[in-house]
Coordinates of C-alpha atoms and ligand atoms in Angstrom, one line a residue:
X177 CA 65.1 -26.5 -19.6
X178 CA 64.6 -26.0 -23.4
X179 CA 61.0 -24.7 -24.3
X180 CA 59.1 -27.3 -26.4
X181 CA 59.1 -26.3 -30.1
X182 CA 55.3 -26.9 -30.0
X183 CA 54.9 -24.0 -27.5
X184 CA 56.9 -21.5 -29.5
X185 CA 55.0 -18.4 -30.7
X186 CA 56.1 -19.0 -34.3
X187 CA 54.7 -22.5 -34.3
X188 CA 51.4 -21.4 -32.7
X189 CA 51.0 -18.5 -35.2
X190 CA 51.7 -20.9 -38.1
X191 CA 48.9 -23.3 -36.9
X192 CA 46.4 -20.4 -36.6
X193 CA 47.4 -19.1 -40.1
X194 CA 46.9 -22.6 -41.7
X195 CA 43.5 -23.0 -40.0
X196 CA 42.4 -19.5 -41.2
X197 CA 43.6 -20.2 -44.8
X198 CA 41.9 -23.6 -44.9
X199 CA 38.6 -21.9 -43.8
X200 CA 39.1 -18.7 -45.9
X201 CA 35.7 -19.0 -47.6
X202 CA 33.9 -19.4 -44.2
X203 CA 35.8 -16.5 -42.7
X204 CA 35.0 -14.2 -45.6
X205 CA 31.3 -15.3 -45.5
X206 CA 31.2 -14.5 -41.8
X207 CA 32.7 -11.0 -42.3
X208 CA 31.1 -9.9 -45.6
X209 CA 28.0 -12.1 -46.0
X210 CA 29.4 -13.1 -49.5
X211 CA 31.3 -16.2 -50.6
X212 CA 34.5 -16.2 -52.6
X213 CA 35.1 -19.3 -54.7
X214 CA 38.6 -20.2 -55.7
X215 CA 38.5 -18.4 -59.0
X216 CA 37.9 -15.2 -57.0
X217 CA 34.4 -14.8 -58.2
X218 CA 32.0 -13.4 -55.6
X219 CA 28.6 -15.1 -55.5
X220 CA 25.7 -14.9 -53.1
X221 CA 25.6 -17.5 -50.3
X222 CA 22.4 -19.3 -51.5
X223 CA 23.9 -19.9 -54.9
X224 CA 27.1 -21.2 -53.2
X225 CA 25.0 -23.7 -51.2
X226 CA 23.3 -24.9 -54.4
X227 CA 26.6 -25.4 -56.2
X228 CA 27.9 -27.4 -53.2
X229 CA 24.7 -29.6 -53.0
X230 CA 24.0 -32.8 -54.9
X231 CA 21.8 -30.8 -57.3
X232 CA 23.9 -28.6 -59.6
X233 CA 22.7 -25.1 -60.5
X234 CA 22.9 -26.1 -64.1
X235 CA 20.5 -29.0 -63.8
X236 CA 18.3 -29.5 -66.8
X237 CA 15.4 -27.0 -67.1
X238 CA 16.8 -24.7 -64.4
X239 CA 15.5 -21.5 -66.1
X240 CA 12.2 -23.2 -67.0
X241 CA 11.7 -24.2 -63.3
X242 CA 12.6 -20.8 -62.0
X243 CA 10.1 -19.0 -64.3
X244 CA 7.4 -21.7 -63.8
X245 CA 7.8 -21.4 -60.0
X246 CA 7.6 -17.6 -59.9
X247 CA 4.6 -17.5 -62.3
X248 CA 2.8 -20.2 -60.3
X249 CA 3.6 -18.4 -57.0
X250 CA 2.2 -15.1 -58.4
X251 CA -1.0 -17.0 -59.6
X252 CA -1.2 -18.7 -56.2
X253 CA -1.0 -15.3 -54.3
X254 CA -3.9 -14.1 -56.5
X255 CA -6.0 -17.2 -56.1
X256 CA -5.4 -17.6 -52.4
X257 CA -6.7 -14.0 -51.8
X258 CA -9.8 -14.8 -53.8
X259 CA -10.2 -18.1 -51.9
X260 CA -10.0 -16.3 -48.6
X261 CA -12.9 -14.0 -49.7
X262 CA -14.8 -16.8 -51.4
X263 CA -18.3 -15.4 -50.8
X264 CA -17.5 -12.4 -53.1
X265 CA -16.0 -14.6 -55.7
X266 CA -19.0 -16.9 -55.7
X267 CA -21.4 -14.0 -56.1
X268 CA -20.0 -11.8 -58.8
X269 CA -16.8 -13.5 -60.1
X270 CA -18.1 -16.7 -61.6
X271 CA -19.3 -17.6 -65.1
X272 CA -20.8 -21.0 -66.2
X273 CA -19.1 -22.4 -69.3
X274 CA -20.9 -24.1 -72.2
X275 CA -20.1 -27.6 -70.7
X276 CA -21.8 -26.3 -67.5
X277 CA -18.6 -26.2 -65.5
X278 CA -17.7 -23.1 -63.6
X279 CA -14.9 -20.6 -64.5
X280 CA -14.0 -17.7 -62.2
X281 CA -12.1 -14.4 -62.4
X282 CA -9.3 -16.4 -60.7
X283 CA -9.1 -18.9 -63.5
X284 CA -8.8 -16.2 -66.1
X285 CA -6.4 -14.0 -64.2
X286 CA -4.1 -16.9 -63.2
X287 CA -4.0 -18.1 -66.9
X288 CA -3.1 -14.5 -68.1
X289 CA -0.2 -14.3 -65.5
X290 CA 1.3 -17.7 -66.3
X291 CA 1.0 -17.5 -70.1
X292 CA 2.6 -14.0 -70.0
X293 CA 5.6 -15.3 -68.1
X294 CA 6.0 -18.2 -70.5
X295 CA 5.8 -16.0 -73.6
X296 CA 8.2 -13.4 -72.2
X297 CA 10.9 -16.1 -71.4
X298 CA 10.3 -18.8 -74.0
X299 CA 8.6 -17.1 -77.0
X300 CA 9.0 -20.1 -79.2
X301 CA 7.1 -22.5 -76.9
X302 CA 3.4 -23.4 -77.3
X303 CA 0.9 -23.4 -74.5
X304 CA -2.2 -25.7 -74.0
X305 CA -4.2 -23.7 -71.4
X306 CA -7.7 -24.6 -70.1
X307 CA -9.3 -21.2 -70.5
X308 CA -10.0 -18.7 -73.4
X309 CA -11.1 -15.1 -73.4
X310 CA -14.2 -15.4 -75.7
X311 CA -16.7 -14.7 -72.9
X312 CA -14.7 -11.8 -71.6
X313 CA -14.6 -10.1 -75.1
X314 CA -18.4 -10.2 -75.4
X315 CA -20.2 -6.9 -75.3
X316 CA -22.3 -7.7 -72.2
X317 CA -22.6 -6.4 -68.7
X318 CA -21.4 -9.7 -67.2
X319 CA -18.2 -9.6 -69.4
X320 CA -17.5 -6.0 -68.3
X321 CA -17.9 -6.8 -64.6
X322 CA -15.7 -9.9 -64.9
X323 CA -13.0 -8.1 -66.9
X324 CA -12.8 -5.1 -64.5
X325 CA -12.4 -7.5 -61.6
X326 CA -9.7 -9.5 -63.5
X327 CA -7.6 -6.3 -64.2
X328 CA -8.0 -5.3 -60.5
X329 CA -6.9 -8.6 -59.0
X330 CA -3.9 -8.9 -61.5
X331 CA -2.7 -5.5 -60.5
X332 CA -3.0 -6.4 -56.8
X333 CA -1.1 -9.6 -57.2
X334 CA 1.6 -7.9 -59.3
X335 CA 2.1 -5.3 -56.6
X336 CA 2.4 -8.0 -53.9
X337 CA 4.9 -9.9 -55.9
X338 CA 6.7 -7.0 -57.5
X339 CA 10.1 -8.5 -56.7
X340 CA 9.7 -11.0 -59.5
X341 CA 8.3 -8.6 -62.2
X342 CA 11.7 -8.5 -63.9
X343 CA 11.5 -12.3 -64.5
X344 CA 7.7 -12.8 -65.2
X345 CA 6.7 -9.4 -66.5
X346 CA 3.5 -7.6 -65.7
X347 CA 0.2 -7.0 -67.4
X348 CA -1.3 -3.5 -67.3
X349 CA -4.3 -3.4 -69.6
X350 CA -7.3 -5.6 -70.6
X351 CA -6.2 -6.1 -74.2
X352 CA -2.9 -7.6 -73.1
X353 CA -4.7 -9.7 -70.5
X354 CA -7.1 -11.1 -73.1
X355 CA -4.3 -11.8 -75.6
X356 CA -2.3 -13.5 -72.9
X357 CA -5.2 -15.8 -71.9
X358 CA -5.5 -16.7 -75.6
X359 CA -1.9 -17.8 -75.9
X360 CA -3.2 -21.1 -74.5
X361 CA -4.8 -22.4 -77.7
X362 CA -2.1 -24.9 -78.8
X363 CA -3.6 -28.2 -80.0
X364 CA -0.8 -30.1 -78.3
X365 CA 0.9 -33.1 -79.9
X366 CA 4.0 -35.2 -79.8
X367 CA 6.6 -32.7 -81.2
X368 CA 8.4 -29.8 -79.7
X369 CA 8.0 -27.9 -76.4
X370 CA 4.4 -27.5 -75.2
X371 CA 3.4 -26.1 -71.8
X372 CA 0.2 -27.5 -70.2
X373 CA -1.6 -25.0 -67.8
X374 CA -4.5 -25.5 -65.5
X375 CA -4.8 -22.0 -63.9
X376 CA -7.2 -23.3 -61.2
X377 CA -7.5 -27.0 -61.1
X378 CA -10.5 -28.0 -58.9
X379 CA -12.5 -24.9 -59.6
X380 CA -15.4 -26.6 -57.7
X381 CA -13.2 -27.1 -54.7
X382 CA -12.0 -23.5 -55.0
X383 CA -15.6 -22.3 -54.9
X384 CA -16.3 -24.4 -51.8
X385 CA -13.3 -22.9 -50.1
X386 CA -11.6 -26.3 -50.2
X387 CA -8.6 -27.5 -52.1
X388 CA -7.5 -26.3 -55.6
X389 CA -4.2 -26.0 -57.4
X390 CA -2.3 -23.9 -60.0
X391 CA -0.8 -26.5 -62.2
X392 CA 1.9 -26.0 -64.9
X393 CA 3.9 -28.6 -66.8
X394 CA 6.4 -28.6 -69.7
X395 CA 5.9 -31.4 -72.2
X396 CA 8.8 -32.1 -74.6
X397 CA 8.2 -34.4 -77.6
X398 CA 5.1 -35.8 -75.8
X399 CA 6.9 -36.5 -72.5
X400 CA 6.4 -34.4 -69.3
X401 CA 9.8 -33.1 -68.3
X402 CA 8.8 -30.6 -65.6
X403 CA 5.9 -29.9 -63.3
X404 CA 5.1 -27.2 -60.8
X405 CA 2.0 -27.3 -58.6
X406 CA 1.0 -24.4 -56.3
X407 CA -1.4 -25.6 -53.6
X408 CA -2.6 -22.4 -51.8
X409 CA -4.9 -24.2 -49.3
X410 CA -3.0 -27.4 -48.7
X411 CA -1.8 -28.1 -45.2
X412 CA 1.7 -29.7 -45.0
X413 CA 0.5 -32.8 -43.2
X414 CA -2.5 -34.7 -44.4
X415 CA -3.3 -37.7 -42.3
X416 CA -7.1 -38.2 -43.0
X417 CA -10.1 -36.1 -44.0
X418 CA -10.3 -34.8 -40.4
X419 CA -6.7 -34.7 -39.4
X420 CA -4.7 -32.1 -41.4
X421 CA -2.1 -29.8 -39.9
X422 CA 1.0 -27.8 -40.5
X423 CA 1.9 -24.9 -42.8
X424 CA -0.9 -24.0 -45.2
X425 CA 0.2 -23.6 -48.8
X426 CA 2.8 -25.8 -50.6
X427 CA 4.8 -25.6 -53.8
X428 CA 5.5 -29.0 -55.3
X429 CA 8.0 -29.3 -58.2
X430 CA 9.5 -32.1 -60.2
X431 CA 12.2 -32.1 -63.0
X432 CA 12.6 -35.3 -65.0
X433 CA 15.8 -37.1 -63.9
X434 CA 16.4 -34.7 -61.0
X435 CA 13.6 -35.5 -58.5
X436 CA 10.5 -34.3 -56.7
X437 CA 10.5 -31.5 -54.2
X438 CA 8.3 -29.5 -51.7
X439 CA 8.7 -26.0 -50.2
X440 CA 6.2 -23.8 -48.4
X441 CA 4.4 -21.7 -51.0
X442 CA 4.1 -18.4 -49.2
X443 CA 7.3 -18.3 -47.0
X444 CA 9.6 -16.6 -49.5
X445 CA 9.2 -14.0 -52.2
X446 CA 11.9 -15.4 -54.4
X447 CA 12.6 -18.6 -56.3
X448 CA 14.0 -21.4 -54.0
X449 CA 16.5 -23.6 -55.9
X450 CA 15.8 -27.3 -55.6
X451 CA 18.9 -27.8 -53.5
X452 CA 17.2 -25.8 -50.8
X453 CA 13.8 -27.5 -51.1
X454 CA 12.8 -30.7 -49.4
X455 CA 13.2 -33.8 -51.5
X456 CA 9.9 -35.9 -51.4
X457 CA 9.4 -39.6 -51.9
X458 CA 6.5 -41.9 -52.4
X459 CA 5.7 -44.5 -49.6
X460 CA 6.5 -48.2 -50.1
X461 CA 3.5 -49.3 -48.0
X462 CA 1.4 -52.2 -49.3
X463 CA -0.4 -53.2 -46.1
X464 CA -4.2 -53.2 -46.5
X465 CA -4.5 -52.2 -42.8
X466 CA -2.6 -49.0 -43.1
X467 CA -2.5 -47.9 -46.8
X468 CA -4.3 -44.6 -47.7
X469 CA -6.3 -43.9 -50.8
X470 CA -6.7 -40.4 -52.3
X471 CA -9.9 -39.7 -54.3
X472 CA -11.7 -36.6 -55.6
X473 CA -14.5 -34.9 -53.8
X474 CA -16.9 -34.5 -56.8
X475 CA -18.9 -37.7 -57.5
X476 CA -19.4 -36.4 -61.1
X477 CA -15.7 -36.5 -61.8
X478 CA -14.9 -40.1 -60.6
X479 CA -16.9 -43.2 -59.7
X480 CA -16.8 -43.4 -55.9
X481 CA -18.9 -46.7 -56.0
X482 CA -16.3 -48.4 -58.3
X483 CA -13.5 -47.1 -56.1
X484 CA -15.2 -48.6 -53.1
X485 CA -15.3 -52.0 -54.8
X486 CA -11.6 -51.7 -55.6
X487 CA -10.7 -50.9 -52.0
X488 CA -12.7 -54.0 -51.0
X489 CA -10.7 -56.2 -53.2
X490 CA -7.5 -54.7 -52.0
X491 CA -8.5 -55.9 -48.5
X492 CA -9.3 -52.6 -46.8
X493 CA -11.6 -53.2 -43.8
X494 CA -15.1 -51.8 -44.2
X495 CA -15.0 -50.4 -40.7
X496 CA -11.8 -48.4 -41.2
X497 CA -12.0 -47.6 -44.9
X498 CA -13.3 -44.1 -44.3
X499 CA -10.3 -43.3 -42.2
X500 CA -8.0 -44.6 -45.0
X501 CA -9.7 -42.6 -47.7
X502 CA -8.7 -39.0 -48.2
X503 CA -11.0 -36.8 -50.5
X504 CA -9.3 -33.9 -52.1
X505 CA -10.1 -31.7 -55.1
X506 CA -7.6 -31.1 -57.9
X507 CA -4.0 -32.2 -58.4
X508 CA -3.2 -31.7 -54.7
X509 CA -4.0 -35.5 -54.7
X510 CA -0.7 -36.1 -56.7
X511 CA 1.2 -33.9 -54.2
X512 CA -0.1 -35.8 -51.1
X513 CA 0.8 -39.0 -52.9
X514 CA 4.3 -37.8 -53.9
X515 CA 5.0 -36.7 -50.3
X516 CA 4.3 -40.3 -49.1
X517 CA 1.2 -39.3 -47.2
X518 CA -1.0 -41.6 -49.3
X519 CA -0.3 -44.7 -51.3
X520 CA -2.9 -44.9 -54.0
X521 CA -4.9 -42.5 -56.2
X522 CA -8.1 -43.8 -57.7
X523 CA -9.9 -41.9 -60.5
X524 CA -12.3 -44.3 -62.1
X525 CA -14.4 -43.0 -65.0
X526 CA -18.1 -42.1 -64.5
X527 CA -18.7 -42.2 -68.2
X528 CA -17.4 -44.3 -71.1
X529 CA -16.9 -41.3 -73.4
X530 CA -15.1 -38.8 -71.1
X531 CA -11.5 -38.2 -71.9
X532 CA -9.3 -36.5 -69.3
X533 CA -7.6 -33.2 -70.3
X534 CA -3.8 -33.1 -70.3
X535 CA -3.6 -30.0 -68.1
X536 CA -5.5 -32.0 -65.4
X537 CA -2.7 -34.5 -65.0
X538 CA 0.6 -33.5 -66.7
X539 CA 2.3 -31.8 -63.7
X540 CA 1.1 -34.4 -61.2
X541 CA 2.3 -37.2 -63.5
X542 CA 6.0 -36.1 -63.5
X543 CA 5.8 -35.4 -59.7
X544 CA 4.7 -38.9 -58.9
X545 CA 7.2 -40.6 -61.2
X546 CA 10.1 -38.5 -59.8
X547 CA 9.0 -39.3 -56.3
X548 CA 9.2 -43.0 -57.1
X549 CA 5.7 -44.0 -58.1
X550 CA 3.7 -44.9 -61.2
X551 CA 0.6 -43.5 -63.0
X552 CA -1.5 -45.2 -65.6
X553 CA -5.0 -45.4 -67.1
X554 CA -7.4 -48.1 -65.9
X555 CA -5.4 -50.8 -67.8
X556 CA -2.2 -49.6 -66.1
X557 CA -0.8 -48.1 -69.4
X558 CA 1.2 -44.9 -68.8
X559 CA -0.7 -41.8 -69.8
X560 CA 0.3 -40.4 -73.3
X561 CA 0.6 -36.6 -73.2
X562 CA 1.5 -36.3 -76.9
X563 CA -1.9 -37.0 -78.3
X564 CA -3.4 -33.5 -78.3
X565 CA -5.4 -31.5 -75.7
X566 CA -7.0 -34.7 -74.3
X567 CA -5.6 -38.0 -73.1
X568 CA -6.9 -40.8 -75.3
X569 CA -7.3 -43.2 -72.4
X570 CA -9.9 -43.8 -69.6
X571 CA -9.5 -43.0 -65.9
X572 CA -6.3 -42.5 -63.9
X573 CA -4.7 -44.8 -61.3
X574 CA -1.5 -44.0 -59.4
X575 CA 0.4 -45.7 -56.7
X576 CA 3.7 -46.4 -55.1
X577 CA 5.9 -48.8 -57.1
X578 CA 5.3 -51.7 -54.8
X579 CA 1.5 -51.6 -54.9
X580 CA 0.7 -50.3 -58.4
X581 CA 0.4 -53.7 -60.2
X582 CA -1.8 -55.1 -57.4
X583 CA -4.1 -52.0 -57.8
X584 CA -4.4 -52.5 -61.5
X585 CA -5.2 -56.1 -61.0
X586 CA -8.0 -55.1 -58.7
X587 CA -9.3 -52.5 -61.1
X588 CA -9.4 -55.1 -63.9
X589 CA -11.4 -57.4 -61.6
X590 CA -14.0 -54.8 -60.9
X591 CA -14.4 -53.5 -64.4
Ligands
A3P839 N1 -16.8 -36.2 -65.9 C1 -15.6 -35.9 -65.6 N2 -14.7 -36.9 -65.3 C2 -13.4 -36.6 -64.9 N3 -13.0 -35.4 -64.7 C3 -13.8 -34.4 -65.0 C4 -15.1 -34.6 -65.4 N4 -15.7 -33.4 -65.5 C5 -14.8 -32.5 -65.2 N5 -13.6 -33.1 -64.9 C6 -12.3 -32.5 -64.5 O1 -12.1 -32.7 -63.2 C7 -11.2 -31.6 -62.8 C8 -11.1 -31.5 -61.3 O2 -10.7 -32.7 -60.8 P1 -11.0 -33.2 -59.3 O3 -12.4 -33.7 -59.3 O4 -10.0 -34.2 -59.1 O5 -10.9 -32.0 -58.4 C9 -11.8 -30.4 -63.5 O6 -10.7 -29.5 -63.6 P2 -11.0 -27.9 -63.4 O7 -11.5 -27.7 -62.0 O8 -9.7 -27.3 -63.7 O9 -12.1 -27.6 -64.5 C10 -12.3 -31.0 -64.8 O10 -11.4 -30.8 -65.9
MG840 MG1 -12.4 -26.0 -65.5
MG841 MG1 -8.5 -29.0 -64.0
MG842 MG1 -9.1 -25.5 -64.2

């Protein structure tokens, strides 16, 4: 009997050869750990994955995102260490500013690190930063103690994150540190590229050992186009004030037109491209029985009594409202919202004259919009980041797209 052509060695060899050729890139990757793309260029696997994903490597602001993420990560490593030994920071590392608000060695050191990275990579850009070095340059014992501590903690953080020094640089003496802090004096405005930096947002939370965030945004011609928020103490899952679990430390990023993303903050000592991060989305919940509201902790920063009235009008039950309210310091509130773990953020003004600072909201703003939500002032008007160092509006309200208008209606009813 004639042997079937399908069983001939030549045929079987040809089939194996075709399969191998079709999977050449996989086979090469298996053997060498590298990937060969058709042009014969060898690139690392993580970059290959990014190229193949829906988010291209050449997405807008890729380099800005990489530098911002590394700088925020280094500042987060530094502030997390201080936060874990908060008793020492409280005692000798804190100064009270003229407006009676606290500033710590962590705020100064984080601002120096991030400003330095921006200047090194984007020397033509301006920076609106919260802090300045005036107090540190004074000839006092307090200034000397604070400055020595700042130099020490910056050196420590740089050593721990030395793998990214080629990208974000390093600071080795106090003069350079003071000059770097003072790069943050831009008056803001509606033209050009301006970074907004809050080196520690929620300093009061930081000093309690609670939530705080390192917040950096890029504003272009008055519009926020990129935001990176390092949340060193934030658990991955926030269900209520009592129920919070999962990995501690999150990095939240958004690029206008690309999306909003989450990745653990301390897992990796390199920049994770967005394609390898988790895309995050706002909720669509509008049910009064299950919606969650995020608010600040400090009663001096937002009116908790006005917020209670708004929750009443929205139909939250008085017996369960405490379980539906999550109190968190800093811009971590925007992160929890963007991740779909809460539906509304209420920040009702305590005074008629207070104007919010752009660095307190810029990064969170683009994060919420890119996750599919809205942010406005108490009238629902979008926040204008092109008016200088301050917003010229009152309060902040944010929510998912479905609920936002209803919340604004309730706010108007109460005010
Ligand atoms: N009267 C006030 N109303 C609203 N925000 C205020 C305020 N006084 C201070 N803040 C701001 O509230 C921020 C903290 O927000 P939250 O209360 O949501 O944690 C502070 O940021 P810093 O901690 O960076 O100084 C500070 O800028
Ligand atoms: Mg402050
Ligand atoms: Mg702040
Ligand atoms: Mg701050």
